Short mmCIF file of C-alpha atoms and ligand atoms in Angstrom, two decimals:
data_model
loop_
_atom_site.label_atom_id
_atom_site.label_comp_id
_atom_site.label_asym_id
_atom_site.label_seq_id
_atom_site.Cartn_x
_atom_site.Cartn_y
_atom_site.Cartn_z
CA MET A 11 -15.50 5.47 45.11
CA ALA A 12 -12.97 7.31 42.96
CA PRO A 13 -10.76 5.05 40.85
CA LEU A 14 -7.13 4.50 41.85
CA LEU A 15 -5.92 5.99 38.59
CA ASP A 16 -7.93 8.26 36.35
CA VAL A 17 -6.26 9.12 33.05
CA ARG A 18 -7.95 11.81 30.99
CA ASP A 19 -7.03 12.88 27.49
CA LEU A 20 -3.34 12.09 27.97
CA THR A 21 -1.50 13.52 24.97
CA VAL A 22 2.28 13.30 24.52
CA ARG A 23 4.42 14.83 21.78
CA PHE A 24 8.11 14.69 20.89
CA ASP A 25 9.48 17.70 19.03
CA THR A 26 12.25 16.31 16.84
CA ARG A 27 14.24 17.62 13.89
CA ASP A 28 12.06 15.48 11.62
CA GLY A 29 8.85 16.94 12.99
CA THR A 30 6.52 16.45 15.94
CA VAL A 31 5.97 12.82 16.87
CA GLN A 32 2.32 12.36 17.91
CA ALA A 33 3.25 9.55 20.28
CA VAL A 34 0.10 9.43 22.45
CA THR A 35 -3.22 11.16 21.76
CA GLY A 36 -6.28 11.51 23.98
CA VAL A 37 -5.76 8.39 26.07
CA THR A 38 -8.54 8.19 28.65
CA TYR A 39 -9.27 5.39 31.10
CA SER A 40 -9.59 4.58 34.76
CA LEU A 41 -8.17 1.79 36.81
CA GLU A 42 -9.79 0.49 39.98
CA ALA A 43 -7.83 -0.67 43.02
CA GLY A 44 -6.76 -4.29 42.48
CA GLU A 45 -7.57 -4.25 38.75
CA THR A 46 -5.16 -5.58 36.11
CA LEU A 47 -5.19 -3.79 32.78
CA ALA A 48 -3.21 -5.29 29.90
CA VAL A 49 -2.07 -2.85 27.24
CA VAL A 50 -1.35 -4.37 23.82
CA GLY A 51 -0.48 -3.08 20.37
CA GLU A 52 2.30 -3.18 17.80
CA SER A 53 5.68 -1.58 18.25
CA GLY A 54 5.45 2.21 18.33
CA SER A 55 1.78 2.34 19.31
CA GLY A 56 2.50 4.48 22.38
CA LYS A 57 2.25 1.83 25.10
CA SER A 58 5.51 2.66 26.86
CA VAL A 59 5.38 6.41 26.31
CA HIS A 60 1.93 6.62 27.89
CA VAL A 61 3.13 5.07 31.16
CA LEU A 62 6.54 6.77 31.12
CA ALA A 63 4.80 10.12 30.69
CA MET A 64 2.61 9.45 33.73
CA MET A 65 5.68 8.58 35.78
CA GLY A 66 7.55 11.72 34.75
CA LEU A 67 10.11 9.63 32.88
CA ILE A 68 10.05 10.93 29.31
CA PRO A 69 12.97 13.14 28.33
CA LYS A 70 11.83 16.78 28.17
CA PRO A 71 12.78 18.00 25.60
CA PRO A 72 12.15 16.51 23.11
CA GLY A 73 9.09 15.16 24.95
CA ARG A 74 6.21 17.20 26.32
CA ILE A 75 2.80 16.56 27.79
CA ALA A 76 0.57 18.41 25.36
CA ALA A 77 -2.66 17.81 27.26
CA GLY A 78 -4.35 15.71 29.87
CA GLN A 79 -4.42 14.62 33.47
CA ALA A 80 -3.45 11.44 35.27
CA LEU A 81 -5.02 11.44 38.71
CA PHE A 82 -3.53 8.91 41.11
CA GLU A 83 -5.53 8.84 44.35
CA GLY A 84 -6.88 12.17 43.19
CA ARG A 85 -3.50 13.88 42.63
CA ASP A 86 -2.36 14.76 39.12
CA LEU A 87 0.87 12.92 38.32
CA LEU A 88 1.47 15.21 35.35
CA THR A 89 1.81 18.39 37.40
CA MET A 90 3.67 16.95 40.40
CA SER A 91 7.05 18.27 41.41
CA GLU A 92 10.06 16.03 40.79
CA LYS A 93 10.31 15.45 44.53
CA GLU A 94 6.66 14.37 44.89
CA MET A 95 7.14 12.10 41.91
CA ARG A 96 10.25 10.48 43.38
CA ASP A 97 8.31 9.80 46.58
CA LEU A 98 5.66 7.95 44.59
CA ARG A 99 7.97 5.99 42.27
CA GLY A 100 9.10 2.85 44.02
CA GLY A 101 6.67 3.67 46.84
CA LYS A 102 2.96 3.62 46.07
CA ILE A 103 3.73 3.03 42.40
CA GLY A 104 6.15 0.23 41.55
CA MET A 105 7.68 -0.26 38.13
CA ILE A 106 9.23 -3.20 36.33
CA PHE A 107 10.81 -2.72 32.93
CA GLN A 108 11.76 -5.03 30.13
CA ASP A 109 15.50 -4.88 30.48
CA PRO A 110 16.71 -5.51 34.02
CA MET A 111 20.27 -4.57 33.17
CA SER A 112 19.25 -1.01 32.33
CA SER A 113 17.19 -0.70 35.51
CA LEU A 114 19.45 -2.41 38.05
CA ASN A 115 22.50 -0.43 39.07
CA PRO A 116 25.52 -2.60 38.22
CA VAL A 117 27.79 -1.12 40.90
CA LEU A 118 25.41 -1.73 43.81
CA THR A 119 24.46 -5.08 45.30
CA VAL A 120 20.94 -6.25 44.60
CA GLY A 121 20.21 -6.15 48.32
CA PHE A 122 21.39 -2.57 48.65
CA GLN A 123 19.05 -1.48 45.86
CA ILE A 124 16.09 -3.00 47.67
CA VAL A 125 17.25 -1.64 51.03
CA GLU A 126 17.57 1.86 49.61
CA SER A 127 13.97 1.78 48.46
CA LEU A 128 12.66 0.32 51.74
CA ARG A 129 14.49 2.91 53.82
CA ARG A 130 13.45 5.79 51.61
CA HIS A 131 9.78 4.95 51.24
CA LEU A 132 8.95 3.00 54.38
CA GLY A 133 11.57 4.45 56.73
CA LEU A 134 12.81 1.02 57.84
CA SER A 135 16.00 0.74 59.90
CA LYS A 136 19.09 -0.62 58.14
CA LYS A 137 18.79 -3.94 59.90
CA ALA A 138 15.08 -4.37 59.25
CA ALA A 139 15.52 -3.36 55.62
CA TRP A 140 18.27 -5.94 54.99
CA ALA A 141 16.17 -8.66 56.60
CA ARG A 142 13.20 -7.62 54.49
CA ALA A 143 15.33 -7.55 51.31
CA ALA A 144 16.32 -11.20 51.85
CA GLU A 145 12.67 -12.06 52.53
CA LEU A 146 11.68 -10.40 49.27
CA LEU A 147 14.28 -12.34 47.27
CA ASP A 148 12.95 -15.50 48.86
CA PHE A 149 9.40 -14.40 48.06
CA VAL A 150 10.18 -14.02 44.35
CA GLY A 151 11.80 -17.45 44.30
CA ILE A 152 15.51 -16.64 44.41
CA PRO A 153 17.34 -19.49 46.15
CA GLU A 154 19.78 -18.79 48.99
CA PRO A 155 18.45 -15.27 49.53
CA GLN A 156 20.86 -14.54 52.42
CA ARG A 157 23.82 -15.03 50.11
CA ARG A 158 22.22 -13.57 46.98
CA VAL A 159 21.21 -10.36 48.69
CA LYS A 160 24.91 -9.40 48.92
CA GLN A 161 25.66 -10.09 45.25
CA TYR A 162 25.85 -7.73 42.29
CA PRO A 163 23.43 -7.89 39.32
CA HIS A 164 26.06 -9.45 37.01
CA GLN A 165 26.27 -12.43 39.36
CA PHE A 166 22.59 -13.17 38.69
CA SER A 167 21.24 -15.10 35.67
CA GLY A 168 18.79 -13.31 33.37
CA GLY A 169 15.78 -14.94 35.01
CA MET A 170 17.06 -14.10 38.46
CA ARG A 171 17.71 -10.49 37.51
CA GLN A 172 14.11 -10.27 36.32
CA ARG A 173 12.98 -11.66 39.68
CA ALA A 174 15.21 -9.15 41.45
CA MET A 175 13.52 -6.37 39.43
CA ILE A 176 10.16 -7.68 40.54
CA ALA A 177 11.37 -7.75 44.15
CA ILE A 178 12.36 -4.07 43.83
CA GLY A 179 9.08 -3.23 42.08
CA ILE A 180 6.96 -4.74 44.85
CA ALA A 181 9.29 -4.00 47.81
CA CYS A 182 7.15 -1.24 49.22
CA GLU A 183 3.87 -3.05 48.48
CA PRO A 184 2.70 -0.57 45.85
CA LYS A 185 -0.94 0.19 45.19
CA LEU A 186 -0.11 0.18 41.49
CA LEU A 187 2.51 -1.86 39.66
CA ILE A 188 3.43 -0.84 36.14
CA ALA A 189 5.09 -3.65 34.21
CA ASP A 190 6.42 -2.98 30.70
CA GLU A 191 7.09 -6.27 28.89
CA PRO A 192 8.51 -7.75 32.07
CA THR A 193 8.64 -11.34 30.84
CA THR A 194 9.64 -10.88 27.19
CA ALA A 195 13.34 -11.61 27.74
CA LEU A 196 12.65 -14.77 29.74
CA ASP A 197 12.37 -18.34 28.51
CA VAL A 198 8.92 -19.88 28.58
CA THR A 199 9.35 -21.84 31.84
CA VAL A 200 10.67 -18.84 33.75
CA GLN A 201 7.93 -16.70 32.19
CA ALA A 202 5.28 -19.05 33.54
CA GLN A 203 6.87 -18.94 36.99
CA VAL A 204 7.03 -15.15 36.97
CA LEU A 205 3.37 -14.95 35.93
CA ASP A 206 2.34 -17.29 38.73
CA LEU A 207 4.30 -15.12 41.08
CA MET A 208 2.60 -11.95 39.85
CA ARG A 209 -0.84 -13.50 40.25
CA ARG A 210 0.03 -14.52 43.79
CA LEU A 211 1.36 -11.06 44.62
CA ARG A 212 -1.65 -9.35 43.19
CA LYS A 213 -3.86 -11.42 45.43
CA GLN A 214 -1.74 -11.03 48.54
CA LEU A 215 -1.05 -7.32 48.15
CA GLY A 216 -4.29 -6.34 46.40
CA MET A 217 -2.31 -4.21 43.99
CA ALA A 218 -3.54 -2.90 40.65
CA MET A 219 -1.40 -3.54 37.60
CA ILE A 220 -0.83 -2.01 34.19
CA TRP A 221 0.78 -4.78 32.19
CA ILE A 222 2.24 -3.98 28.77
CA THR A 223 2.75 -7.07 26.63
CA HIS A 224 2.78 -8.59 23.16
CA ASP A 225 1.82 -12.00 24.47
CA MET A 226 -1.88 -12.86 24.20
CA GLY A 227 -1.41 -15.87 26.47
CA VAL A 228 -0.16 -13.54 29.18
CA VAL A 229 -3.08 -11.19 28.58
CA ALA A 230 -5.61 -13.98 28.94
CA GLY A 231 -3.88 -15.33 32.02
CA ILE A 232 -3.62 -12.12 33.97
CA ALA A 233 -5.81 -9.28 32.70
CA ASP A 234 -9.23 -8.18 33.90
CA ASN A 235 -9.38 -5.62 31.12
CA VAL A 236 -7.51 -5.18 27.86
CA GLN A 237 -6.64 -1.93 26.12
CA VAL A 238 -5.57 -2.11 22.50
CA MET A 239 -3.50 0.82 21.23
CA TYR A 240 -2.60 1.89 17.72
CA GLY A 241 -1.06 5.10 16.44
CA GLY A 242 -0.96 6.51 19.97
CA ARG A 243 -4.71 6.07 20.44
CA VAL A 244 -6.92 3.53 22.15
CA GLN A 245 -8.71 1.44 19.52
CA GLU A 246 -10.63 -0.88 21.80
CA ARG A 247 -10.91 -1.53 25.50
CA GLY A 248 -13.00 -3.85 27.59
CA PRO A 249 -13.18 -6.94 29.76
CA ALA A 250 -10.55 -9.41 28.48
CA ARG A 251 -13.09 -12.06 27.44
CA ALA A 252 -15.24 -9.54 25.60
CA VAL A 253 -12.28 -8.17 23.64
CA PHE A 254 -11.20 -11.71 22.69
CA HIS A 255 -14.60 -13.19 21.93
CA ASP A 256 -16.64 -10.20 20.82
CA THR A 257 -13.90 -8.21 19.08
CA ARG A 258 -15.15 -4.88 17.73
CA SER A 259 -12.02 -3.25 16.30
CA ALA A 260 -10.55 -4.45 13.00
CA TYR A 261 -7.14 -3.73 14.48
CA THR A 262 -7.71 -6.04 17.44
CA TRP A 263 -9.10 -8.63 15.05
CA GLY A 264 -5.97 -8.33 12.95
CA LEU A 265 -3.75 -8.87 15.99
CA LEU A 266 -5.67 -11.97 17.03
CA HIS A 267 -6.25 -13.71 13.73
CA SER A 268 -3.72 -14.43 11.06
CA LEU A 269 -4.03 -16.07 7.66
CA PRO A 270 -5.00 -19.72 8.13
CA ASP A 271 -1.82 -21.72 8.42
CA HIS A 272 -1.15 -25.04 10.10
CA ASP A 273 1.90 -23.61 11.79
CA ASP A 274 0.11 -20.53 12.95
CA PRO A 275 -3.46 -21.27 14.06
CA PRO A 276 -5.68 -18.41 15.23
CA ALA A 277 -5.13 -17.32 18.80
CA LYS A 278 -7.26 -19.04 21.40
CA PHE A 279 -8.25 -17.41 24.62
CA GLY A 280 -5.88 -18.53 27.35
CA GLU A 281 -3.30 -20.05 25.06
CA LYS A 282 0.18 -19.73 26.51
CA GLY A 283 3.02 -18.04 24.65
CA ARG A 284 0.74 -16.73 21.95
CA ARG A 285 2.20 -13.61 20.32
CA LEU A 286 0.35 -10.93 18.46
CA VAL A 287 -0.10 -11.71 14.81
CA GLN A 288 1.64 -9.75 12.04
CA ILE A 289 -0.76 -7.48 10.21
CA PRO A 290 0.13 -6.69 6.59
CA GLY A 291 1.41 -3.16 6.06
CA TYR A 292 3.20 -0.85 8.43
CA PRO A 293 2.28 1.35 11.36
CA PRO A 294 1.94 5.02 10.41
CA ASP A 295 4.68 7.62 10.49
CA MET A 296 3.70 9.36 13.71
CA THR A 297 5.12 12.69 12.59
CA ASP A 298 2.47 12.65 9.86
CA PRO A 299 -0.28 10.25 10.91
CA PRO A 300 -3.39 9.61 8.79
CA LYS A 301 -6.09 12.24 9.05
CA GLY A 302 -8.82 9.86 10.18
CA ASP A 303 -8.67 6.54 11.99
CA PRO A 304 -4.91 5.78 12.10
CA PHE A 305 -5.57 2.13 11.21
CA ALA A 306 -7.72 2.96 8.17
CA PRO A 307 -4.91 2.60 5.56
CA ARG A 308 -4.34 -1.02 6.68
CA ASN A 309 -7.97 -1.88 7.31
CA ARG A 310 -9.78 -3.53 4.43
CA PHE A 311 -13.11 -2.80 6.13
CA ALA A 312 -12.41 0.92 6.35
CA THR A 313 -15.22 3.18 5.12
CA GLU A 314 -14.77 6.56 3.54
CA ARG A 315 -15.45 8.19 6.87
CA CYS A 316 -12.61 6.17 8.50
CA HIS A 317 -10.14 7.91 6.21
CA LEU A 318 -11.50 11.38 6.98
CA GLU A 319 -12.43 11.53 10.64
CA VAL A 320 -11.00 10.05 13.83
CA PRO A 321 -13.70 7.92 15.48
CA PRO A 322 -14.33 8.56 19.19
CA LEU A 323 -13.88 5.75 21.72
CA VAL A 324 -17.43 4.84 22.79
CA GLN A 325 -19.41 1.98 24.32
CA ALA A 326 -19.84 -0.67 21.60
CA ALA A 327 -23.45 -1.47 20.64
CA ASP A 328 -24.93 -4.53 22.37
CA ALA A 329 -21.59 -5.24 24.02
CA ALA A 330 -20.52 -5.94 27.59
CA PRO A 331 -20.61 -2.84 29.81
CA GLY A 332 -17.29 -1.02 29.57
CA HIS A 333 -16.47 -2.59 26.20
CA LEU A 334 -15.46 0.44 24.16
CA VAL A 335 -14.42 0.75 20.54
CA ALA A 336 -13.20 3.52 18.26
CA ALA A 337 -14.59 2.60 14.84
CA TRP A 338 -16.97 4.04 12.27
CA TYR A 339 -17.72 0.54 10.94
CA ASP A 340 -19.54 -2.30 12.71
CA LEU A 341 -17.19 -5.28 12.77
CA ARG A 342 -19.88 -7.82 13.70
CA PRO A 343 -21.20 -8.61 10.20
CA LEU A 344 -17.65 -8.38 8.85
CA ARG A 345 -16.08 -10.81 11.31
CA ALA A 346 -17.44 -13.91 9.62
CA GLU A 347 -16.15 -12.72 6.28
CA ALA A 348 -12.80 -11.87 7.86
CA ALA A 349 -12.55 -15.32 9.44
CA VAL A 350 -13.19 -16.97 6.08
CA ALA A 351 -10.69 -14.74 4.32
CA GLY A 352 -8.30 -15.31 7.19
CA GLY A 353 -7.60 -11.86 8.50
CA ALA A 354 -8.86 -8.37 9.03
CA ALA A 355 -6.24 -6.48 7.12
N1 ATP B 407 12.61 10.13 23.05
C1 ATP B 407 11.85 10.06 21.96
N2 ATP B 407 12.00 10.93 20.94
C2 ATP B 407 11.23 10.89 19.85
N3 ATP B 407 10.25 9.99 19.65
C3 ATP B 407 10.03 9.08 20.62
C4 ATP B 407 10.82 9.06 21.83
N4 ATP B 407 10.39 8.04 22.60
C5 ATP B 407 9.37 7.46 21.92
N5 ATP B 407 9.15 8.08 20.74
C6 ATP B 407 8.13 7.73 19.73
O1 ATP B 407 6.87 7.62 20.38
C7 ATP B 407 6.07 6.64 19.73
C8 ATP B 407 5.54 5.65 20.77
O2 ATP B 407 6.62 4.88 21.26
P1 ATP B 407 6.47 3.79 22.42
O3 ATP B 407 7.84 3.54 22.94
O4 ATP B 407 5.44 4.22 23.38
O5 ATP B 407 5.96 2.51 21.63
P2 ATP B 407 5.56 1.09 22.23
O6 ATP B 407 4.11 0.91 21.94
O7 ATP B 407 5.99 1.00 23.63
O8 ATP B 407 6.40 0.11 21.29
P3 ATP B 407 7.23 -1.24 21.67
O9 ATP B 407 6.22 -2.34 21.59
O10 ATP B 407 8.23 -1.31 20.57
O11 ATP B 407 7.84 -1.07 23.01
C9 ATP B 407 6.95 6.00 18.67
O12 ATP B 407 6.63 6.61 17.43
C10 ATP B 407 8.35 6.37 19.11
O13 ATP B 407 9.22 6.45 18.01
MG1 MG B 408 7.45 -0.14 24.62
#
């Protein structure tokens, strides 16, 4: 069966006064129905732009899709008309973003915003849509949904606004939910509740998810597969356990393991609230990225070839099926050394 989403060679550029930002280059992957893919990487690695581009949400100009396809149920999202795209957004594809205040309309009640989506995409009557909106608020754990449904976003606490965003994102029971750092602004308890909720929803609705996060605990708790991005490219992708326990990219290794420190022990699979580790050095200037592997300048295992030629993303040797890496070096013999020295970079 064809995958739900098939992204091929997605390449996004921003033409700015300071030059062309090579935000996303050659991103290729597929997502099966019901699958959860976590996308991780440092700030500026292209995580948000790659999903925004698929959803027709990057500003054009300065943005442009320089190459690629993103087939959703066989139709290319990148060449769809604005009307087709609007029919999909909030319908078969739900979205939740980091900052609920920028996504919720402050002058409309929370209920109205859900109702609008239900009427537009599912054609529900006014009455049925309002009843369903209250049900959805209840479903995401908002107390007194009948009263809350008539309130405005500013009357909600931060955690409740995030839940309201989730209610809107899942209102039409999407086949695919795209969540961009949806729990970052929440305190740890609320985060755990939201994650439980998402796991429940995924099961009940059978939806696939693309989950962008910096939190390795979240990744371990929710992802089937993990995609690690750097410099607008995919560095490593594979089943979550394989990427954690049989890491093949020095960049991934650097994100997972810091210098030994009692206050900052290495990440453990499944550990809650675990953030990505700081890697020494800085991400590249994407208007003038390195010629070869973008991570090479920060990678102490980089070979001469890493500096000259971009490595392709290929199945890693003797690794789990679907565990791909873009690297000219073999990290396996280097991992022990890296662990002793306390980091990859
Ligand atoms: N409108 C824009 N104009 C110019 N450059 C942009 C624009 N939007 C994004 N970029 C650039 O595209 C690159 C990728 O940005 P993106 O927002 O995808 O990063 P990210 O991985 O989501 O980071 P974060 O973790 O901080 O959210 C960055 O170099 C960013 O500066
Ligand atoms: Mg982002």
